[in-house]
Coordinates of C-alpha atoms in Angstrom, one line a residue:
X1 CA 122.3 94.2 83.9
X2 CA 123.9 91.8 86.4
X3 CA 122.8 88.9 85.6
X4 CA 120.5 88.4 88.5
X5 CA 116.9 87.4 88.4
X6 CA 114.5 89.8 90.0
X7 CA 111.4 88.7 88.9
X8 CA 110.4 87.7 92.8
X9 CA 111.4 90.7 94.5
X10 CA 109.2 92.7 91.9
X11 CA 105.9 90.0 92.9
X12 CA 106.7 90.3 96.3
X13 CA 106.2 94.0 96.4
X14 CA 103.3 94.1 94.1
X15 CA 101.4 91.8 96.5
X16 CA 102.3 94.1 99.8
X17 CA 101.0 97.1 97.8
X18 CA 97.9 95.1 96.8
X19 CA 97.3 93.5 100.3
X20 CA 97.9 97.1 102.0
X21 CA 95.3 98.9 99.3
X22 CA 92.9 95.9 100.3
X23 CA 93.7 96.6 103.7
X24 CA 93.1 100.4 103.8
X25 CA 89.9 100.6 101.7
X26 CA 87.0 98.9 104.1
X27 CA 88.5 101.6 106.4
X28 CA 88.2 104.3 104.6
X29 CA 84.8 103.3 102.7
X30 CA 83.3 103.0 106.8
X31 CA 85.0 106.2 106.6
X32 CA 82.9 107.8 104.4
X33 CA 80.2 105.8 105.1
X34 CA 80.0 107.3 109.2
X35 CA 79.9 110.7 107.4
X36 CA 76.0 109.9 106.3
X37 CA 74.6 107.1 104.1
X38 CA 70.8 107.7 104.5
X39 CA 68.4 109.9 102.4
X40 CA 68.3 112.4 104.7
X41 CA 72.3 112.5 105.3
X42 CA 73.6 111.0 101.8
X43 CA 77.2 113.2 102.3
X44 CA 79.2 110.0 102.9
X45 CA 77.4 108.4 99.8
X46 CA 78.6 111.2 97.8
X47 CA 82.0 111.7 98.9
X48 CA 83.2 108.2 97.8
X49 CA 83.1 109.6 94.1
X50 CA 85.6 112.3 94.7
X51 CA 87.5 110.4 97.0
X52 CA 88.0 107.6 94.2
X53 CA 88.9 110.8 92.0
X54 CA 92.0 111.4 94.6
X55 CA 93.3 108.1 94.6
X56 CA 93.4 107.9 90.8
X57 CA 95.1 111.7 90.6
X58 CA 97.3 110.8 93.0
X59 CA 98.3 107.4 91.5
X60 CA 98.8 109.7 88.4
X61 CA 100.7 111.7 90.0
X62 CA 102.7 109.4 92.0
X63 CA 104.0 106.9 88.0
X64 CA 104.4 110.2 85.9
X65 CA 107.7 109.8 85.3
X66 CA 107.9 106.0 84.6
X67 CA 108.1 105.8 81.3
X68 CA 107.4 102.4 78.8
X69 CA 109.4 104.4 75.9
X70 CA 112.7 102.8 77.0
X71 CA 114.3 100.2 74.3
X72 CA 114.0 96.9 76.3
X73 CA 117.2 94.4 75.6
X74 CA 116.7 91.1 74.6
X75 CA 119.1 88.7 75.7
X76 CA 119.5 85.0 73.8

């Protein structure tokens, strides 16, 4: 629209979001993992499936209304 590149600005906040998510999940998989990870105390074992269930429905939740529908310019 103006003219102006932003091609950078969009990289640089794809790799914070990626370094923060990379950041955040050992935590939370110890997490889950201090909640039980033995045979006889599998809860944290089993929690990481519904926890990877959250993320997703709230990354779902979080792009429902970007849409790819939109007519994309071209400019020679």
């Amino acid at each position: 629209r103006l003219g102006m590149r932003r091609e950078g600005s969009y990289y640089g906040a794809q790799g914070f979001v990626e370094k923060t998510t990379g950041a955040i999940a050992p935590v939370a998989l110890s997490g889950l993992m201090m909640m039980g990870n033995t045979a006889a105390n599998p809860v944290g074992v089993r929690l990481i499936g519904p926890a990877a269930a959250v993320i997703v429905l709230a990354g779902l939740w979080l792009f429902r209304g970007y849409s790819l529908d939109e007519a994309v310019e071209q400019h020679a």
